[in-house]
Every structure is written in C-alpha cells, then in structure tokens.
PDB file of C-alpha atoms in Angstrom:
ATOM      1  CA  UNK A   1       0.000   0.000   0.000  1.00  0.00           C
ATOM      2  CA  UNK A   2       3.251   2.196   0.735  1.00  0.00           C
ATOM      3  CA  UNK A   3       3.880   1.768  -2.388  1.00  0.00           C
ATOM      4  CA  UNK A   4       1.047   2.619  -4.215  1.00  0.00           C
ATOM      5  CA  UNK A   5       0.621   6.121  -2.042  1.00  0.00           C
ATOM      6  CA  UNK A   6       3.973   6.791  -3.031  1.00  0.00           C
ATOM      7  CA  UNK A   7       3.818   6.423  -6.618  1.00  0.00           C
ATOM      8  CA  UNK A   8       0.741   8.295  -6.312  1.00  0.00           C
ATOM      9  CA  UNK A   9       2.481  11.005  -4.227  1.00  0.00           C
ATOM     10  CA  UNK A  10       5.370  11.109  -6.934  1.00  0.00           C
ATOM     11  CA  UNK A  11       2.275  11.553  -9.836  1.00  0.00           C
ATOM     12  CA  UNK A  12       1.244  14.607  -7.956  1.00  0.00           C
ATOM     13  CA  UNK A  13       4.635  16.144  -7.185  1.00  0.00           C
ATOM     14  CA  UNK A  14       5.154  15.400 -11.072  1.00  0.00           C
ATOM     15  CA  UNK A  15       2.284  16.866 -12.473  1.00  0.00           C
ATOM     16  CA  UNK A  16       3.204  18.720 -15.439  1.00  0.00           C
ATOM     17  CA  UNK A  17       5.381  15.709 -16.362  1.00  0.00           C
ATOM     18  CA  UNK A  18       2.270  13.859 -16.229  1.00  0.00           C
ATOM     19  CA  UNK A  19       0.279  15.638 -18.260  1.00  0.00           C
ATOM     20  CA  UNK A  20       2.809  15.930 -20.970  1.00  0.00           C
ATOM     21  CA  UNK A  21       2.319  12.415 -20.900  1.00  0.00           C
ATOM     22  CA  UNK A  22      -0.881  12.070 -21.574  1.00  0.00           C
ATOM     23  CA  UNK A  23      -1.145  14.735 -24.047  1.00  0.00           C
ATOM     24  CA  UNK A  24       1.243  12.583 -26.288  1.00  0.00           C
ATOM     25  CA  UNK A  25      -0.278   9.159 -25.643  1.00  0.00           C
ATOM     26  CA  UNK A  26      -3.689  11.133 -25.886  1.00  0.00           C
ATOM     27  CA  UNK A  27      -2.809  12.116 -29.651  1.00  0.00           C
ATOM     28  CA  UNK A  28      -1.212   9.261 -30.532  1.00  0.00           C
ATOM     29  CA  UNK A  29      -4.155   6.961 -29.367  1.00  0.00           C
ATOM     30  CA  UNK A  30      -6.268   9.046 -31.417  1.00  0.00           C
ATOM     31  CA  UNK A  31      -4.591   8.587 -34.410  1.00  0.00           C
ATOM     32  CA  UNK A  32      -4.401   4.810 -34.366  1.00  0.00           C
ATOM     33  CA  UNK A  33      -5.472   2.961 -37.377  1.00  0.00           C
ATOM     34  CA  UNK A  34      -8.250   0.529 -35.062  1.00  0.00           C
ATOM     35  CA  UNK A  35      -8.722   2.420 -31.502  1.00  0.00           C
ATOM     36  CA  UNK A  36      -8.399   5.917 -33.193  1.00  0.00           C
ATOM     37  CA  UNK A  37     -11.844   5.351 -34.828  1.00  0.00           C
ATOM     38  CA  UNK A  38     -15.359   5.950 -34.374  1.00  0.00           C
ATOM     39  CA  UNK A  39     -16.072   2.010 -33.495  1.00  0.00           C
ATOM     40  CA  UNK A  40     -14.376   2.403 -30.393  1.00  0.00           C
ATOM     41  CA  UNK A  41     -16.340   3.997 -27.232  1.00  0.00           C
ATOM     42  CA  UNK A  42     -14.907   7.515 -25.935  1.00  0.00           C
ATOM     43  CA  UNK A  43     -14.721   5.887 -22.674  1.00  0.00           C
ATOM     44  CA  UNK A  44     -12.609   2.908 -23.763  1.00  0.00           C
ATOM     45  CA  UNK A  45     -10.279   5.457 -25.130  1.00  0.00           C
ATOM     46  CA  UNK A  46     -10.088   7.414 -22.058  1.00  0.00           C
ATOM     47  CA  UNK A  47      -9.203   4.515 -19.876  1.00  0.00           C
ATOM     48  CA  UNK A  48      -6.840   3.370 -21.952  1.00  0.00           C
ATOM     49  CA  UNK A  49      -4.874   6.637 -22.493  1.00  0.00           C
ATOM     50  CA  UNK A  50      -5.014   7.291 -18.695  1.00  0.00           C
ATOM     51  CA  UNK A  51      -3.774   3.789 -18.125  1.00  0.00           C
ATOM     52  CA  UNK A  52      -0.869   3.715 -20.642  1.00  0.00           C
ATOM     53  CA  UNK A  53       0.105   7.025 -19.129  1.00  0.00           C
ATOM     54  CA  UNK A  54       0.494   5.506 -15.732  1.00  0.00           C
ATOM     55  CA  UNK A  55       2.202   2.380 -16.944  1.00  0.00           C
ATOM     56  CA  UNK A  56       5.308   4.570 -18.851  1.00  0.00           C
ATOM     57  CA  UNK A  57       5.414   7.347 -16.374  1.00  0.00           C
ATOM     58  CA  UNK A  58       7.983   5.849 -14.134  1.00  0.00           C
ATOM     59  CA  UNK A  59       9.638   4.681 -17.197  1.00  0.00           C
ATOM     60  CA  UNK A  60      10.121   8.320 -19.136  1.00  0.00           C
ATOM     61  CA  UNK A  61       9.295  10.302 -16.239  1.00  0.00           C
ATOM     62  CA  UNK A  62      13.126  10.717 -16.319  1.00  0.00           C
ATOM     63  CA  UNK A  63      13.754  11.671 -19.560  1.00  0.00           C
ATOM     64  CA  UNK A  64      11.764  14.831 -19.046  1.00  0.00           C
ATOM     65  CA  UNK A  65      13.289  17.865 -16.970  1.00  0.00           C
ATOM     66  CA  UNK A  66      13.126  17.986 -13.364  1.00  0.00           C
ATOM     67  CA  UNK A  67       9.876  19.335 -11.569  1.00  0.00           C
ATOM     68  CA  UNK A  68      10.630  22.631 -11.466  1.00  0.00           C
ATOM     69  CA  UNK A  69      10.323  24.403  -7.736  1.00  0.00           C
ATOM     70  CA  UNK A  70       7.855  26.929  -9.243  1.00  0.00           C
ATOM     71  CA  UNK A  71       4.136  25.636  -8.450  1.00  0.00           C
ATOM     72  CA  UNK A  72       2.362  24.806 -12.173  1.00  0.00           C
ATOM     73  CA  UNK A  73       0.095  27.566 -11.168  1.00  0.00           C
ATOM     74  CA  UNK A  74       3.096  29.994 -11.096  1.00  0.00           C
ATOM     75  CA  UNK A  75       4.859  28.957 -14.769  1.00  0.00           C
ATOM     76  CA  UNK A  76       4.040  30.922 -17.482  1.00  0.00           C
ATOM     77  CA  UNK A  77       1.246  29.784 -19.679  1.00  0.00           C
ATOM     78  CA  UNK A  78       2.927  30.140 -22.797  1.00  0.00           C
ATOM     79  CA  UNK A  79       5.087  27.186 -22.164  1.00  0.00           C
ATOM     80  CA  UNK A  80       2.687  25.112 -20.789  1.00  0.00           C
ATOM     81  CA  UNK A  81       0.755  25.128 -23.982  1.00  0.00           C
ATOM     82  CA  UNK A  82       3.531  25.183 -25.783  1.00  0.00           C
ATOM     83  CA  UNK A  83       4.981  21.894 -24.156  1.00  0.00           C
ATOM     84  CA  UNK A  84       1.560  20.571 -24.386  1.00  0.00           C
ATOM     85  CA  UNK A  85       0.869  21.193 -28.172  1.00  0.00           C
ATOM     86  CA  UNK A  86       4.832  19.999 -28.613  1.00  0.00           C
ATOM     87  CA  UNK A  87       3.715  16.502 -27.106  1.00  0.00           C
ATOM     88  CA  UNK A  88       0.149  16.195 -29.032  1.00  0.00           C
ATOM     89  CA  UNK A  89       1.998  17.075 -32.500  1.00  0.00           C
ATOM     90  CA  UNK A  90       4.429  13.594 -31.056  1.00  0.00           C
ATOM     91  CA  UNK A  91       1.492  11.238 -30.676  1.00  0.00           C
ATOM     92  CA  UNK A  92      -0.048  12.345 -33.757  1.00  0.00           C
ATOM     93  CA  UNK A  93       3.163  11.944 -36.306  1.00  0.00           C
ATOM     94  CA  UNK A  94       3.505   8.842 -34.421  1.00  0.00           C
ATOM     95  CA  UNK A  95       0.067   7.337 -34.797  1.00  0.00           C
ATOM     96  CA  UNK A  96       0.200   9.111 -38.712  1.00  0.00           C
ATOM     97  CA  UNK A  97       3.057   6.559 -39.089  1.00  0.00           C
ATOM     98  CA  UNK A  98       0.931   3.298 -38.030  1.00  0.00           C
ATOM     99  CA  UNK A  99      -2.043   4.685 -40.242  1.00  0.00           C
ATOM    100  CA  UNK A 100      -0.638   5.003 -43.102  1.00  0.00           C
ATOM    101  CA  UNK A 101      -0.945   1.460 -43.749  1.00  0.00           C
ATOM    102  CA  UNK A 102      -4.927   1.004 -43.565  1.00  0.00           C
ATOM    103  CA  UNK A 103      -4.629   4.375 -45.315  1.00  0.00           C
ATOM    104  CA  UNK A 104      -2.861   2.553 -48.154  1.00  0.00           C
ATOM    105  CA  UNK A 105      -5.579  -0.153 -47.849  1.00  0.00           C
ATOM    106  CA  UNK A 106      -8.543   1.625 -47.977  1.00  0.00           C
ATOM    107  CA  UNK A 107      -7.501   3.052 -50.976  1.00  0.00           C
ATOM    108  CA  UNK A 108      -6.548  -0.251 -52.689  1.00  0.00           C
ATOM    109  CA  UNK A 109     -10.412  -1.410 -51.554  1.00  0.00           C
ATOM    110  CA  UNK A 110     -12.049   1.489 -52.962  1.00  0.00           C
ATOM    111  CA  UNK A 111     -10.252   1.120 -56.414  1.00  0.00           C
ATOM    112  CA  UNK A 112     -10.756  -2.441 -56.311  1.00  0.00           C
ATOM    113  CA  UNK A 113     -14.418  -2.302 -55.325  1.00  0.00           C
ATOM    114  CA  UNK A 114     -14.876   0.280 -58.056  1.00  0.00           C
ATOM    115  CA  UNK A 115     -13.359  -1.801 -60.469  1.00  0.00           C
ATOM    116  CA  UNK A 116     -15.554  -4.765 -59.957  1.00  0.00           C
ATOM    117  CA  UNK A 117     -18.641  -2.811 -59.825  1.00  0.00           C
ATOM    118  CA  UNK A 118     -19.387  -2.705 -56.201  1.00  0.00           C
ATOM    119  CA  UNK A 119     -19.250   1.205 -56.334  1.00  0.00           C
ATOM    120  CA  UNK A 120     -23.148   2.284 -55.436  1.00  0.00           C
ATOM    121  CA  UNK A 121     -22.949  -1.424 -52.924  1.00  0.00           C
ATOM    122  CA  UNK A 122     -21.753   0.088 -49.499  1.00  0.00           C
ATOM    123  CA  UNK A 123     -21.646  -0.660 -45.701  1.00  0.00           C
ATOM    124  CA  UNK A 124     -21.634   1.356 -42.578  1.00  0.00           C
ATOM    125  CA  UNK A 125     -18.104   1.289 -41.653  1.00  0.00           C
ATOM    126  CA  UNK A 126     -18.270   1.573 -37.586  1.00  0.00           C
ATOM    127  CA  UNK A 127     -14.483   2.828 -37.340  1.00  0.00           C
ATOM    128  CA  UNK A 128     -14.633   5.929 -39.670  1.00  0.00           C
ATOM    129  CA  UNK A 129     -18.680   6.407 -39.129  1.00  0.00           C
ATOM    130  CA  UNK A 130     -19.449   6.549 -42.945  1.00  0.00           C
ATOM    131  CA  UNK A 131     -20.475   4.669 -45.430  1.00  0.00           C
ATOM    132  CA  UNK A 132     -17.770   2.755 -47.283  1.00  0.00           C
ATOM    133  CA  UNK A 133     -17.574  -0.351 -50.557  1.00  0.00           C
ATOM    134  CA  UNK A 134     -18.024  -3.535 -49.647  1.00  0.00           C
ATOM    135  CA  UNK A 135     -14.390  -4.483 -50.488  1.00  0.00           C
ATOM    136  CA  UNK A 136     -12.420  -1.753 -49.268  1.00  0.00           C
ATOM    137  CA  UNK A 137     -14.103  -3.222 -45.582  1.00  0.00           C
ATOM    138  CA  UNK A 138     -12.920  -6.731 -46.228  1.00  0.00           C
ATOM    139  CA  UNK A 139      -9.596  -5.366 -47.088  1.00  0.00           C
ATOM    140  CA  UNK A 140      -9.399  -3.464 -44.160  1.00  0.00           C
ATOM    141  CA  UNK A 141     -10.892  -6.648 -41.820  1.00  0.00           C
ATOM    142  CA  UNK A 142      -8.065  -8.790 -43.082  1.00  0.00           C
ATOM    143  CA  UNK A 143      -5.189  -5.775 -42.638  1.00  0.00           C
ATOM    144  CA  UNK A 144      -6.442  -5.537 -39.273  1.00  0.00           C
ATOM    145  CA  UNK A 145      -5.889  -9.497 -38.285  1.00  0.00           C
ATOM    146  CA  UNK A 146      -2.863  -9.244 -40.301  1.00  0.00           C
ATOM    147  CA  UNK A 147      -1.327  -6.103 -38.208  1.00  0.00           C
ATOM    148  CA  UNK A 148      -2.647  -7.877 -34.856  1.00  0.00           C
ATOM    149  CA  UNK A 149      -1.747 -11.428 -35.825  1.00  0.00           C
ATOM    150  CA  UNK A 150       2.390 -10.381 -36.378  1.00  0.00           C
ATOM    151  CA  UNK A 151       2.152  -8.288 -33.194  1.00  0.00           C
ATOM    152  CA  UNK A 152       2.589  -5.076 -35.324  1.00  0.00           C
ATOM    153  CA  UNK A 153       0.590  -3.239 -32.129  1.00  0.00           C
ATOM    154  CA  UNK A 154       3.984  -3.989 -30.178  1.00  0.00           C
ATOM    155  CA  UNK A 155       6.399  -2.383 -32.599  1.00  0.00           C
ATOM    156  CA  UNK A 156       3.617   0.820 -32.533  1.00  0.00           C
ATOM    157  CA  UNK A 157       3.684   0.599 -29.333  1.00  0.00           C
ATOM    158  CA  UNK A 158       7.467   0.332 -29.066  1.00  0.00           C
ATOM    159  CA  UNK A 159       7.886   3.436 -31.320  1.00  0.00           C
ATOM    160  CA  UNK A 160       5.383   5.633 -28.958  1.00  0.00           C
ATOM    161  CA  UNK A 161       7.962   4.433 -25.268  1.00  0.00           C
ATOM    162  CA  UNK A 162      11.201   4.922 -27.146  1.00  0.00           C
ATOM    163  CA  UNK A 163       9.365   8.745 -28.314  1.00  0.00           C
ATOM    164  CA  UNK A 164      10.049   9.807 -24.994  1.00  0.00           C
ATOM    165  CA  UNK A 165      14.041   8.970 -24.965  1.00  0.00           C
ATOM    166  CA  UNK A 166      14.620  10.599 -28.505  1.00  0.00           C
ATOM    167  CA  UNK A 167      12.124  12.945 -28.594  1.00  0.00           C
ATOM    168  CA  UNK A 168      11.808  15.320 -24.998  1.00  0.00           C
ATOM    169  CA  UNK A 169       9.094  17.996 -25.294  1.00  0.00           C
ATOM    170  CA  UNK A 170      12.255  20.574 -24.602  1.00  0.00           C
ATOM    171  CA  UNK A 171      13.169  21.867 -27.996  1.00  0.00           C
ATOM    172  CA  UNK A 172      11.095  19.894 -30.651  1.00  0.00           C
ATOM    173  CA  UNK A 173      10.423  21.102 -33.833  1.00  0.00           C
ATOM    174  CA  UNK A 174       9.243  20.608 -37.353  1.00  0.00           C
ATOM    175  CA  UNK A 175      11.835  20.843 -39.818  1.00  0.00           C
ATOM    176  CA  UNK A 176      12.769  20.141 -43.196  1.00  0.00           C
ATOM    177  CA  UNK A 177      13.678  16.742 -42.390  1.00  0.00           C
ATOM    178  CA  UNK A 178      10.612  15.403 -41.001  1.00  0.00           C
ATOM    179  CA  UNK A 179       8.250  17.039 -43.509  1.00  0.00           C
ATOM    180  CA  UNK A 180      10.626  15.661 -46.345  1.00  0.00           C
ATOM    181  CA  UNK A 181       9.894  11.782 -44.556  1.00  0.00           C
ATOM    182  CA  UNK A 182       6.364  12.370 -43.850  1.00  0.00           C
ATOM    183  CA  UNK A 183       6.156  13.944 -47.768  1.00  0.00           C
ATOM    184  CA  UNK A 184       7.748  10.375 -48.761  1.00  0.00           C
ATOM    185  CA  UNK A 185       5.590   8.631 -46.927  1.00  0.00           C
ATOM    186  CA  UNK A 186       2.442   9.628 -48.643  1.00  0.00           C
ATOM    187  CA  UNK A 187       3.822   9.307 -51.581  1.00  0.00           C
ATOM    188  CA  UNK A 188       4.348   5.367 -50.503  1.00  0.00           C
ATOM    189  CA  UNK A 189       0.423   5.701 -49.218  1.00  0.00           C
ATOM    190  CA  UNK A 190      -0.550   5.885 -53.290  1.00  0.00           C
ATOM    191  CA  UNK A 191       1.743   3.416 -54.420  1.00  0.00           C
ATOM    192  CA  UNK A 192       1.018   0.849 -52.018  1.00  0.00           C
ATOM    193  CA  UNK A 193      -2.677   1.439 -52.293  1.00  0.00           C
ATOM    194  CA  UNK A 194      -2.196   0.954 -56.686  1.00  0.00           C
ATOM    195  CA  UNK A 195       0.293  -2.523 -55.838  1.00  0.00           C
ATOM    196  CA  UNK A 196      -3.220  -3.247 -53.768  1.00  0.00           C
ATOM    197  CA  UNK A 197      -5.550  -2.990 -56.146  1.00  0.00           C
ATOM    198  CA  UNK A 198      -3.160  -4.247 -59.020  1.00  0.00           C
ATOM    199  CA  UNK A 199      -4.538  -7.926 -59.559  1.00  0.00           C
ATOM    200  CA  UNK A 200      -8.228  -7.079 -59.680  1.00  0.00           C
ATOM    201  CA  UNK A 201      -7.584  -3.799 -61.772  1.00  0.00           C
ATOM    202  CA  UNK A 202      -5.366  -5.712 -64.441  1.00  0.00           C
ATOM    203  CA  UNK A 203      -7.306  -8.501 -64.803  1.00  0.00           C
ATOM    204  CA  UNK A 204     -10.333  -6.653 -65.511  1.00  0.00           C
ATOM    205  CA  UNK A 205      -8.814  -5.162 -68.275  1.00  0.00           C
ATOM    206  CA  UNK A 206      -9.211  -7.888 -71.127  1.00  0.00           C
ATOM    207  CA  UNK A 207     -12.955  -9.051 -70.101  1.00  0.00           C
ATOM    208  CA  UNK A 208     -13.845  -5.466 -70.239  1.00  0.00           C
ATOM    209  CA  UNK A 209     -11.997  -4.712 -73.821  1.00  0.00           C
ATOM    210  CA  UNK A 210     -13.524  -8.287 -74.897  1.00  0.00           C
ATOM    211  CA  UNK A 211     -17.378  -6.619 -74.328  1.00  0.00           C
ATOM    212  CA  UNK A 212     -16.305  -3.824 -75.719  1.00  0.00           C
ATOM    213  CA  UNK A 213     -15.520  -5.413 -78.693  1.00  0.00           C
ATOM    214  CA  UNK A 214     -18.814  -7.380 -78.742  1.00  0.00           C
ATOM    215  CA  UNK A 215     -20.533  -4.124 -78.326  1.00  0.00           C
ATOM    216  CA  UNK A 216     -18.804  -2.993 -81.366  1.00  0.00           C
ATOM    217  CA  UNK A 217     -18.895  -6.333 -83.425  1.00  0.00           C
ATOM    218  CA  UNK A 218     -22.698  -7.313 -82.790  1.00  0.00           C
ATOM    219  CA  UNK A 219     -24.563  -4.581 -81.306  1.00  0.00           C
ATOM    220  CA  UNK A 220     -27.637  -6.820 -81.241  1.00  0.00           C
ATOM    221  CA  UNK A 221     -25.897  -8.244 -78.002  1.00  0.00           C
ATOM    222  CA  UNK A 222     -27.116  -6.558 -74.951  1.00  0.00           C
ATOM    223  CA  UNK A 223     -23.494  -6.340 -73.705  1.00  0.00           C
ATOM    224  CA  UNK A 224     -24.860  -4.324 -70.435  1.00  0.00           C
ATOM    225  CA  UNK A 225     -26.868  -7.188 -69.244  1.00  0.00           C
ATOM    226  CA  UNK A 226     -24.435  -9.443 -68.562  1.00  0.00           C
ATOM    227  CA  UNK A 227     -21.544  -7.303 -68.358  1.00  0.00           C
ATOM    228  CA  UNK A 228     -22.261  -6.491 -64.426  1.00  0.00           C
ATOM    229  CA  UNK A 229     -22.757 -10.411 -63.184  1.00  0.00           C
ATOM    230  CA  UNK A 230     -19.724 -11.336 -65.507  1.00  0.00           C
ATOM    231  CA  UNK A 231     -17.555  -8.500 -63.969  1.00  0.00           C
ATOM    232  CA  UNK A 232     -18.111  -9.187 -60.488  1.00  0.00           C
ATOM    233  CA  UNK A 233     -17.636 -13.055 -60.543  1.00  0.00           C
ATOM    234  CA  UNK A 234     -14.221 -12.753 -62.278  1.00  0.00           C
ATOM    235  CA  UNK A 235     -12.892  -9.637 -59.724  1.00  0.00           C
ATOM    236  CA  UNK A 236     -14.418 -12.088 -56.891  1.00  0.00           C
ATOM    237  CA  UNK A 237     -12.166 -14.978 -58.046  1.00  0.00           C
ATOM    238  CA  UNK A 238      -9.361 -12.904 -59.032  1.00  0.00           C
ATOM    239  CA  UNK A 239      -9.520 -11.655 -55.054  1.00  0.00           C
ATOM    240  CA  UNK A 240      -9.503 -14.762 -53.687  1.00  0.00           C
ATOM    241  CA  UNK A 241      -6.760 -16.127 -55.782  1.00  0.00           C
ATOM    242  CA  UNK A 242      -4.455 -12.659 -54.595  1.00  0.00           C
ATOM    243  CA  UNK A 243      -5.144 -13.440 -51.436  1.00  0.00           C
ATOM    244  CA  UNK A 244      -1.907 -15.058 -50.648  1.00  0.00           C
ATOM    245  CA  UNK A 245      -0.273 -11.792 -52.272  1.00  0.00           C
ATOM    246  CA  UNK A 246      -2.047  -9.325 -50.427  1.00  0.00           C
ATOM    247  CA  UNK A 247      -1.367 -11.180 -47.268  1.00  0.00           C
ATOM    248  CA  UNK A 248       2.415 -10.979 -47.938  1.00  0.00           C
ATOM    249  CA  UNK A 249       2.313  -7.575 -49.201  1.00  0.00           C
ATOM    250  CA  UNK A 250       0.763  -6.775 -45.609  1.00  0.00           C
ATOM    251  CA  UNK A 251       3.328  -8.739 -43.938  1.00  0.00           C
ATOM    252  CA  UNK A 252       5.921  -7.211 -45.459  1.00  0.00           C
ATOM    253  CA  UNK A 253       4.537  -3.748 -44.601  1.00  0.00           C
ATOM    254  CA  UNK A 254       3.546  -3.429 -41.505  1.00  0.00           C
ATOM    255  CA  UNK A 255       6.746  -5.523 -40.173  1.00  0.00           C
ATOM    256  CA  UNK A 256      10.073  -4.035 -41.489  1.00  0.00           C
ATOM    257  CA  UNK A 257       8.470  -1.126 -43.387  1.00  0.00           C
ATOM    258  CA  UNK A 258       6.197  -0.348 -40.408  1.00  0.00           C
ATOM    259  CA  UNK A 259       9.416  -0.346 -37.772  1.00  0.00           C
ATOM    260  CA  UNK A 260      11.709   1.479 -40.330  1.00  0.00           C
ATOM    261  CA  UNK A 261       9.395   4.390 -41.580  1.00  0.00           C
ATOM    262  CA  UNK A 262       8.411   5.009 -37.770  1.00  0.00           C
ATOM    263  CA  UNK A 263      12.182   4.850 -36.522  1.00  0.00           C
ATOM    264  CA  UNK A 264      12.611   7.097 -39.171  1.00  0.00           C
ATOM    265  CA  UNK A 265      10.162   9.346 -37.831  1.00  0.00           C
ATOM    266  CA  UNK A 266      11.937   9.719 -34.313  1.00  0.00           C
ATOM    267  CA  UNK A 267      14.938   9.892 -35.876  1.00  0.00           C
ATOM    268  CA  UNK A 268      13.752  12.974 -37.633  1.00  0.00           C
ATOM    269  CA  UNK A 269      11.804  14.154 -34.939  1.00  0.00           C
ATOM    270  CA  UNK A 270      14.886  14.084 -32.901  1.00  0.00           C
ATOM    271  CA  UNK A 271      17.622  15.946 -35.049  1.00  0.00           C
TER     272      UNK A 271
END
C-alpha cells in the first residue's frame, strides 16, 4: 500500500510531467489505425490513455526535466501550452506513421471495389462512421488481423515508449527533415494502395476490352446485361486467388516497413 501512495504522491509532485504524458499518448491513441476510430467507445479510449500514461510514467518520467520548484500555477502559460501542443503534435506523427498502412488499404479497396462494380454497394463502416464499398471493408478486416496477428501493435507501441528517450518535449520542432519523410511517406500511401488494387484492376482489363468489342462487333448483343454479373464473378475470383499476395504484401509492410518508416520518424523528430 506504501507503495502505491507513493507512486501516487510522486504523480502529484510530477504533475506537469504527467500531463505531458498524456497529451502525447492522448494524440497518438487518437490517431491509431483501429482504436483511433469511431467504433471504439470515448470511454474505452479514455481509460486506456489514462492507463498507458500511468504504466510509462515511471519509465520516461526521467527523460523529461526535473519538476521545477515553481508551483504549475506559477509557470508561465505560454510554455505550458507550448509543451503541451509539442507533445500532441508527437502522438499524432507517431500514430500518422501506423495509419498510413490502412490508409494505403482503404484506398486499394475502394479502387478495387470500383473496379468490380461494387461502387453504389456500401456498408456502414463503424471505425470511420461513414459509409464505405463492400471491399475496401474486407480489405481493411483482413489488414487488421494481419497487423494484430504479427504483433505489429507492439512495434507501434514500441515506437510511442522509445518517443520519450529521442524525442523530450524541450526543444522539438518541425523541420525540413521530417516534412521531407512524412512527404515520402504519402507518396508510398498511393503506391502501395495501386500494388493493392493491381490484380483485380489488371485482370479486368481484357474481359472489359472483350465486351467492348462485342458491343462494337454485334450490337444486337445486350453487352450491359451481362456485363455487371460477368464482372463481379471474375474480380471475386481474381480476389480470392491474390489473397496469398495481399497477405504478404501486408506482412511485409507493416513488419520491417512499419518499424523502419516510424524509426525514421523519431529519428527525424529528434535531429
């Protein structure tokens, strides 16, 4: 119990420190690619940010400066909300770096879905509160069992401890560096999303350019009525037979991509 009041007591004597901590962890949660959403009670959120907070505090409390002797009440505003807008713009490049990902995915679904004709067939999508194609949520169900199932939640989480060694609120700001990486990653967002939607998009190609022909050749054919049912059974077995790729492309991603584009991040962050 001795223990518990003290780390309590230390919390209090700390608490600017604190809060710096949760502002970051508060961002960052936010910005998650499957908590960050919609689908996920405010509540949950809350609980989770405060506990997170708690659980790294006596682990980066020391990599912050020392409680000043000055109550909080007493320091000038300006830094305060200067330290605190320092730590959200942290948790958000941070979380920006583990969404880019599904970003890149729900992309790749859209153009595939439009592709195969499921453009005017959507579903309530819980996590973004909107309606979204049927196939840009199946993508996104399997990149989220993928990114869970290779315990890419640890190296996110990983990223967002080692944030407070490289990155202290003291000093931070956003340079030419950083914007250059974050630049560079969106551009990766569109070409991963295309790579995505490759198989269905190609292979679409010649059955389309074959009714075309038809069209052309005997117009007596009612190319349109059949065109839709034909269109959607070969994009359906052209996605299950990519499967295999698309679950390798994810692998690949969001394990060595998704620890070296966020290491990159701190590492830009930092300098």
């Amino acid at each position: 119990m001795d223990t518990v009041a003290d780390f309590v007591k230390t919390v209090w004597e700390n608490e600017l420190t604190f809060l710096f901590i949760l502002a970051r962890i508060g961002s960052f949660v936010m910005a998650l690619p499957i908590l960050g959403g919609g689908g996920t009670p405010p509540y949950v959120k809350a609980l989770l940010v405060v506990a997170m907070s708690f659980v790294l505090f006596p682990i980066v409390s020391g990599n912050f400066p020392p409680p000043s002797p000055t109550p909080p009440a007493q320091l000038s505003l300006g830094l305060i909300v200067q330290g605190l807008l320092s730590e959200i713009t942290i948790g958000l490049i941070i979380g920006f770096g583990a969404r880019i990902i599904f970003a890149a995915v729900e992309i790749g679904g859209e153009m595939a879905g439009m592709q195969i004709g499921f453009g005017v067939a959507n579903a309530f999508d819980p996590v973004s509160n909107q309606q979204v194609s049927l196939m840009r949520q199946i993508y996104m169900v399997i990149a989220a069992l993928t990114f869970l199932s290779i315990y890419g939640d640890h190296t996110v989480l990983k990223a967002l401890a080692y944030s407070f060694k490289w990155v202290p609120t003291t000093g931070f700001m956003i340079k030419g560096p950083l914007i250059e990486q974050i630049i560079r990653m969106g551009s990766d967002l569109f070409i991963l999303g295309m790579k995505i939607a490759t198989p269905i998009t190609i292979a679409l190609i010649l059955p389309q350019m074959a009714m075309g022909v038809i069209s052309r050749v005997v117009p007596q054919i009612q190319v349109f009525m059949f065109s839709f049912p034909l269109t959607i059974g070969i994009g359906l077995i052209i996605f299950g037979l990519s499967l295999s790729l698309y679950g390798s492309l994810l692998r690949e991603q969001m394990g060595g991509v998704l620890e070296k584009n966020l290491s990159d991040l701190l590492l830009k962050m930092k300098s």
